[in-house]
XYZ file of C-alpha atoms in Angstrom:
404
model
C -8.262 -41.851 -18.614
C -5.225 -43.894 -19.724
C -2.499 -44.738 -17.218
C 0.045 -42.855 -19.317
C -2.095 -39.730 -19.318
C -2.531 -39.913 -15.540
C 1.227 -40.343 -15.087
C 1.915 -37.384 -17.379
C -0.530 -35.224 -15.436
C 1.107 -36.172 -12.159
C 4.519 -35.333 -13.589
C 3.240 -31.944 -14.743
C 1.774 -31.214 -11.306
C 5.122 -32.095 -9.724
C 6.840 -29.840 -12.244
C 4.468 -27.008 -11.356
C 5.215 -27.431 -7.642
C 8.935 -27.547 -8.363
C 9.000 -24.406 -10.501
C 6.859 -22.613 -7.883
C 9.518 -23.493 -5.297
C 12.174 -22.101 -7.647
C 10.283 -18.808 -7.899
C 10.011 -18.697 -4.107
C 13.769 -19.248 -3.675
C 14.513 -16.569 -6.274
C 12.323 -14.062 -4.443
C 13.865 -14.927 -1.073
C 17.286 -13.800 -2.323
C 15.875 -10.396 -3.265
C 14.139 -10.020 0.094
C 17.262 -11.045 1.996
C 19.352 -8.479 0.134
C 16.927 -5.551 0.278
C 16.602 -5.542 4.057
C 20.378 -5.288 4.571
C 21.036 -2.421 2.167
C 21.569 0.068 5.046
C 24.253 -2.224 6.542
C 25.889 -2.655 3.139
C 25.896 1.124 2.643
C 27.602 1.686 5.990
C 30.132 -1.103 5.413
C 31.077 0.210 1.948
C 31.179 3.804 3.254
C 29.087 5.253 0.429
C 26.786 8.257 0.466
C 23.111 8.178 -0.422
C 23.879 9.415 -3.918
C 26.627 6.835 -4.398
C 24.290 4.117 -3.140
C 21.715 5.202 -5.717
C 24.365 4.845 -8.414
C 25.371 1.401 -7.161
C 21.756 0.218 -7.058
C 21.475 0.864 -10.792
C 24.057 -1.852 -11.477
C 21.822 -4.897 -10.790
C 19.475 -3.808 -13.573
C 22.423 -3.091 -15.858
C 23.903 -6.524 -15.185
C 20.554 -8.194 -15.757
C 19.960 -6.357 -19.029
C 23.377 -7.381 -20.370
C 23.206 -11.023 -19.280
C 19.569 -11.994 -19.859
C 19.987 -12.679 -23.607
C 22.549 -15.370 -22.692
C 19.975 -17.513 -20.887
C 18.495 -18.946 -24.076
C 21.891 -20.081 -25.391
C 22.760 -21.680 -22.043
C 19.441 -23.554 -21.936
C 19.915 -24.708 -25.532
C 23.372 -26.121 -24.792
C 22.790 -27.770 -21.418
C 19.029 -28.364 -21.327
C 16.467 -26.358 -19.396
C 16.775 -28.216 -16.080
C 20.580 -28.198 -15.924
C 20.692 -24.559 -17.033
C 18.207 -23.500 -14.370
C 20.088 -25.485 -11.729
C 23.355 -23.717 -12.523
C 21.906 -20.238 -13.028
C 19.787 -20.374 -9.875
C 22.827 -21.494 -7.858
C 24.798 -18.547 -9.265
C 21.981 -16.232 -8.148
C 21.664 -17.619 -4.633
C 25.432 -17.653 -4.072
C 25.832 -14.127 -5.457
C 23.899 -12.908 -2.408
C 27.223 -13.113 -0.566
C 29.007 -10.600 -2.804
C 27.521 -7.159 -1.936
C 28.023 -7.441 1.823
C 31.762 -8.023 1.347
C 32.269 -4.938 -0.880
C 34.585 -2.481 0.942
C 34.058 0.540 -1.326
C 31.954 1.963 -4.160
C 33.768 0.354 -7.145
C 33.678 -3.069 -5.482
C 30.006 -2.608 -4.599
C 29.124 -1.665 -8.181
C 30.991 -4.715 -9.510
C 29.315 -7.002 -6.952
C 25.870 -5.646 -7.776
C 26.520 -6.002 -11.516
C 27.293 -9.709 -11.014
C 24.332 -9.978 -8.631
C 21.995 -8.555 -11.264
C 23.460 -10.627 -14.108
C 22.835 -13.897 -12.270
C 19.375 -12.678 -11.241
C 18.410 -11.856 -14.821
C 19.628 -15.107 -16.374
C 17.933 -17.282 -13.761
C 14.802 -15.121 -14.101
C 14.586 -15.845 -17.838
C 15.282 -19.570 -17.361
C 12.627 -20.058 -14.682
C 10.004 -18.004 -16.539
C 10.614 -20.007 -19.733
C 10.085 -23.236 -17.792
C 7.024 -21.747 -16.112
C 5.504 -20.860 -19.488
C 6.172 -24.340 -20.869
C 4.643 -25.956 -17.789
C 1.611 -23.677 -18.155
C 1.292 -24.621 -21.833
C 1.324 -28.335 -21.072
C -1.140 -28.032 -18.207
C -3.368 -25.914 -20.507
C -4.309 -23.532 -17.696
C -2.895 -20.376 -16.212
C -0.169 -20.764 -13.572
C 2.141 -17.796 -14.235
C 0.344 -15.396 -11.909
C 0.604 -17.909 -9.078
C 4.289 -18.484 -9.814
C 4.987 -14.773 -9.532
C 2.882 -14.772 -6.373
C 5.254 -17.395 -4.976
C 8.132 -15.072 -5.877
C 6.445 -12.380 -3.781
C 5.988 -14.869 -0.931
C 9.685 -15.705 -1.114
C 10.574 -12.020 -1.064
C 8.413 -11.519 2.033
C 10.037 -14.521 3.760
C 13.521 -13.322 2.866
C 12.771 -9.802 4.038
C 11.344 -11.152 7.312
C 14.589 -13.021 7.956
C 16.610 -9.952 7.040
C 14.499 -7.736 9.282
C 15.107 -10.097 12.200
C 18.865 -10.184 11.507
C 18.976 -6.380 11.304
C 16.956 -6.068 14.542
C 19.470 -8.332 16.281
C 22.339 -6.214 14.950
C 23.782 -9.105 12.954
C 26.679 -8.568 10.563
C 25.282 -8.984 7.039
C 28.248 -11.103 5.901
C 27.492 -14.224 7.995
C 23.753 -13.600 7.562
C 24.001 -13.561 3.774
C 26.502 -16.428 3.704
C 24.140 -18.636 5.722
C 21.126 -17.533 3.665
C 23.012 -18.228 0.426
C 23.939 -21.757 1.509
C 20.394 -22.602 2.630
C 18.762 -21.096 -0.461
C 21.257 -22.797 -2.796
C 20.441 -26.173 -1.257
C 16.695 -25.535 -1.491
C 17.063 -24.329 -5.070
C 19.015 -27.405 -6.162
C 16.370 -29.653 -4.605
C 13.556 -27.737 -6.306
C 15.256 -27.873 -9.711
C 15.196 -31.671 -9.651
C 11.458 -31.635 -10.300
C 11.180 -29.113 -13.153
C 10.645 -30.175 -16.754
C 13.815 -31.466 -18.397
C 13.457 -29.796 -21.793
C 16.175 -30.352 -24.369
C 16.696 -29.012 -27.859
C 16.434 -31.371 -30.802
C 19.742 -32.234 -32.532
C 18.845 -30.279 -35.665
C 17.622 -27.178 -33.803
C 19.686 -24.054 -34.398
C 21.121 -22.538 -31.201
C 19.782 -19.083 -30.372
C 22.196 -16.169 -30.792
C 24.057 -15.140 -27.650
C 23.145 -11.482 -28.105
C 20.292 -10.210 -30.258
C 17.700 -7.497 -30.287
C 14.324 -8.554 -28.851
C 11.774 -9.655 -31.478
C 9.106 -7.121 -32.410
C 6.444 -9.119 -30.570
C 8.462 -8.858 -27.354
C 8.765 -5.093 -27.756
C 4.991 -4.665 -28.027
C 4.259 -7.010 -25.119
C 7.101 -5.449 -23.151
C 5.496 -2.019 -23.504
C 2.495 -3.279 -21.521
C 4.840 -4.763 -18.930
C 6.699 -1.442 -18.821
C 3.521 0.403 -17.784
C 2.762 -2.122 -15.034
C 6.294 -2.254 -13.608
C 6.585 1.538 -13.668
C 3.382 1.843 -11.615
C 4.523 -0.946 -9.283
C 8.023 0.465 -8.742
C 6.767 4.005 -8.243
C 4.195 2.876 -5.687
C 6.594 0.639 -3.768
C 9.360 3.230 -3.534
C 7.314 6.407 -3.174
C 4.036 5.533 -1.437
C 5.442 6.113 2.053
C 7.057 9.392 0.984
C 3.798 10.486 -0.676
C 1.764 9.918 2.464
C 4.364 11.632 4.637
C 5.014 14.693 2.459
C 1.660 15.280 0.778
C -0.774 14.133 3.467
C 1.344 14.735 6.585
C 1.033 11.103 7.726
C 3.030 9.635 10.624
C 6.148 7.626 9.653
C 4.638 4.394 10.978
C 1.432 4.691 8.964
C 3.365 5.777 5.886
C 5.611 2.707 6.119
C 2.563 0.496 6.600
C 1.229 1.642 3.242
C 4.266 0.132 1.497
C 3.874 -3.186 3.321
C 0.157 -3.234 2.515
C 0.920 -2.577 -1.147
C 3.388 -5.508 -1.273
C 0.892 -7.820 0.427
C -1.838 -6.769 -2.009
C 0.440 -7.637 -4.910
C 1.283 -11.054 -3.453
C -2.325 -11.998 -2.686
C -3.572 -10.805 -6.081
C -0.925 -12.830 -7.907
C -1.657 -15.975 -5.923
C -5.359 -15.649 -6.749
C -4.839 -14.390 -10.304
C -4.671 -17.692 -12.161
C -8.323 -18.548 -11.515
C -9.380 -15.139 -12.795
C -7.200 -15.453 -15.906
C -8.527 -18.939 -16.641
C -12.100 -17.677 -16.406
C -11.864 -14.361 -18.236
C -8.674 -14.632 -20.320
C -5.556 -12.452 -20.204
C -6.897 -9.550 -22.275
C -10.048 -8.978 -20.208
C -8.110 -9.495 -16.969
C -5.455 -6.909 -17.838
C -8.014 -4.474 -19.240
C -10.082 -4.576 -16.043
C -6.882 -4.459 -14.001
C -5.894 -1.314 -15.891
C -9.222 0.279 -15.012
C -8.717 -0.629 -11.334
C -5.127 0.685 -11.331
C -6.194 3.902 -13.068
C -8.941 4.417 -10.490
C -6.323 3.847 -7.804
C -4.070 6.487 -9.317
C -6.953 8.973 -9.380
C -7.640 8.259 -5.700
C -3.983 8.852 -4.836
C -3.798 12.135 -6.738
C -7.089 13.443 -5.370
C -6.828 11.980 -1.845
C -7.891 14.395 0.891
C -6.936 11.945 3.664
C -4.294 9.210 4.179
C -6.874 6.425 4.163
C -8.050 7.362 0.680
C -4.475 7.415 -0.643
C -3.735 4.037 0.941
C -6.834 2.630 -0.743
C -5.609 4.121 -4.014
C -2.197 2.451 -3.664
C -3.943 -0.845 -2.881
C -5.990 -0.467 -6.081
C -2.820 0.186 -8.086
C -1.240 -2.974 -6.670
C -4.377 -4.995 -7.332
C -4.641 -3.706 -10.885
C -1.052 -4.312 -12.004
C -0.333 -7.505 -10.049
C -0.919 -10.054 -12.817
C 0.326 -8.007 -15.776
C 3.998 -9.008 -15.685
C 3.273 -12.756 -15.306
C 0.873 -12.531 -18.249
C 3.424 -10.556 -20.277
C 6.001 -13.315 -19.748
C 3.412 -15.945 -20.664
C 2.437 -14.051 -23.816
C 6.091 -13.597 -24.790
C 6.716 -17.309 -24.373
C 3.920 -18.069 -26.849
C 4.638 -15.272 -29.315
C 7.197 -16.989 -31.503
C 9.499 -19.956 -32.096
C 12.088 -18.929 -29.470
C 10.416 -18.470 -26.063
C 13.636 -17.716 -24.155
C 14.579 -14.937 -26.571
C 11.130 -13.342 -26.360
C 11.003 -13.666 -22.565
C 14.481 -12.148 -22.310
C 13.273 -9.205 -24.403
C 10.235 -8.611 -22.202
C 12.349 -9.063 -19.069
C 14.868 -6.491 -20.305
C 12.111 -3.937 -20.888
C 10.489 -4.543 -17.504
C 13.839 -4.417 -15.689
C 14.526 -1.110 -17.432
C 11.150 0.193 -16.285
C 11.906 -0.840 -12.713
C 15.266 0.916 -12.987
C 13.984 4.257 -14.230
C 10.662 4.480 -12.364
C 11.975 5.618 -8.948
C 14.322 8.236 -10.408
C 11.720 9.435 -12.938
C 9.171 9.962 -10.164
C 11.777 11.898 -8.182
C 12.759 14.031 -11.160
C 9.154 14.950 -11.966
C 8.505 15.661 -8.276
C 11.520 17.975 -8.107
C 10.331 19.861 -11.177
C 6.672 19.969 -10.133
C 5.273 17.883 -7.253
C 4.638 14.295 -6.195
C 0.997 14.770 -7.118
C 2.026 15.396 -10.733
C 4.367 12.374 -10.552
C 1.471 10.116 -9.670
C -0.571 11.731 -12.408
C 2.061 10.202 -14.718
C 1.631 6.845 -12.960
C -2.120 7.111 -13.500
C -1.627 7.778 -17.220
C 0.646 4.727 -17.560
C -1.886 2.617 -15.667
C -4.478 3.632 -18.262
C -2.005 2.373 -20.863
C -2.869 -1.140 -19.665
C -6.465 -0.585 -20.756
C -5.323 0.547 -24.194
C -2.594 -2.073 -24.706
C -4.181 -5.189 -23.190
C -5.010 -6.596 -26.621
C -1.376 -7.452 -27.353
C -1.616 -10.245 -24.778
C -3.961 -12.119 -27.130
C -1.412 -14.711 -28.249
C -1.137 -18.340 -29.191
C -2.565 -20.951 -26.881
C -1.153 -23.531 -24.499
C -1.148 -26.623 -26.668
C 2.616 -27.197 -26.625
C 2.184 -30.550 -24.917
C 0.284 -31.721 -27.992
C 2.619 -30.046 -30.463
C 6.172 -30.725 -31.531
C 9.039 -30.770 -29.016
C 9.890 -27.266 -30.090
C 6.559 -26.149 -28.669
C 4.633 -25.173 -31.798
C 1.662 -23.144 -30.724
C -1.981 -23.246 -31.791
C -4.515 -20.443 -31.630
C -6.126 -19.645 -28.292
C -9.896 -19.140 -28.700
C -10.030 -16.962 -25.582
C -9.154 -13.262 -25.575
């Protein structure tokens, strides 16, 4: 092997480690925020219904701002863009805890979501390009690192809440630490730059058709994930008369299942390909939904939720990877898929509640089961171009992938 090839491989491995650290930092912000929502609610003096309204604003902000990420990366280069957008995200953690009322909280959460969405697109685009150049799957592991970061951030937030800490100094300290770690991590990512004659992407545009089709698969997975995360404890408590402690444990177990499955997912994807992996995952998630709906005992339902988490864990990473290889503008396609998946995460909890109010939670998870089966039907759309961008032009021209 030539010295240049060895050096390039080492650089790519460093870039993979760096972008994994970026994903971890991004997840830690989410975990830090989520654990202090009760404090933020009390500080802002909002009711449960008003809090539900406010918590819709991060997804709204993300959906509006995500299309801008491609234009920012085109102008400043991928590394500089990620550095700035990730810093905006980590520093925006400070905003919600200082909101004194509902309008201020909604505005803070809109900005919080906008910075989250733009940095999300930038880091996923870099992750896809790193995966292409390495010519092996890494996206599942990157999203697993996001889950690890979320668990670490939530652990710190849980400790701060247990100690009765004010969320303002907690989030200020967390924001400073995570910003520093993020800036360090960004130094090692690929420094991709547009060619002088390359047209800049439009600031706002509708997602390409390929992103809509791929996004539909991501929609099914995120809906099942969001419904299970937000409603599994309630399901066990209300339907199966489970103790609060055991019901809460089901949510934690679900999150851990997702994290472990994503960390291990790359080897499975490399061996069997994205289509077979998602199709089998859809079967597993569907079986999990059936177990939940038919569960006579809490243990069976918990196993069902674990199956759902296992089945959907790698779908979103693979959807981002497929979007990044589906056309000439990876950031635009990834932004389209991200917008669809964010929308799914936004509507899933309320949709489950609405169906439960009209019928029952059992019927709600019948809907989740049907969407999980949608992964089996739609897995074929993840059969996209291969990972030969390192051998192609700087714009990342793709070549066919012989694997399904």
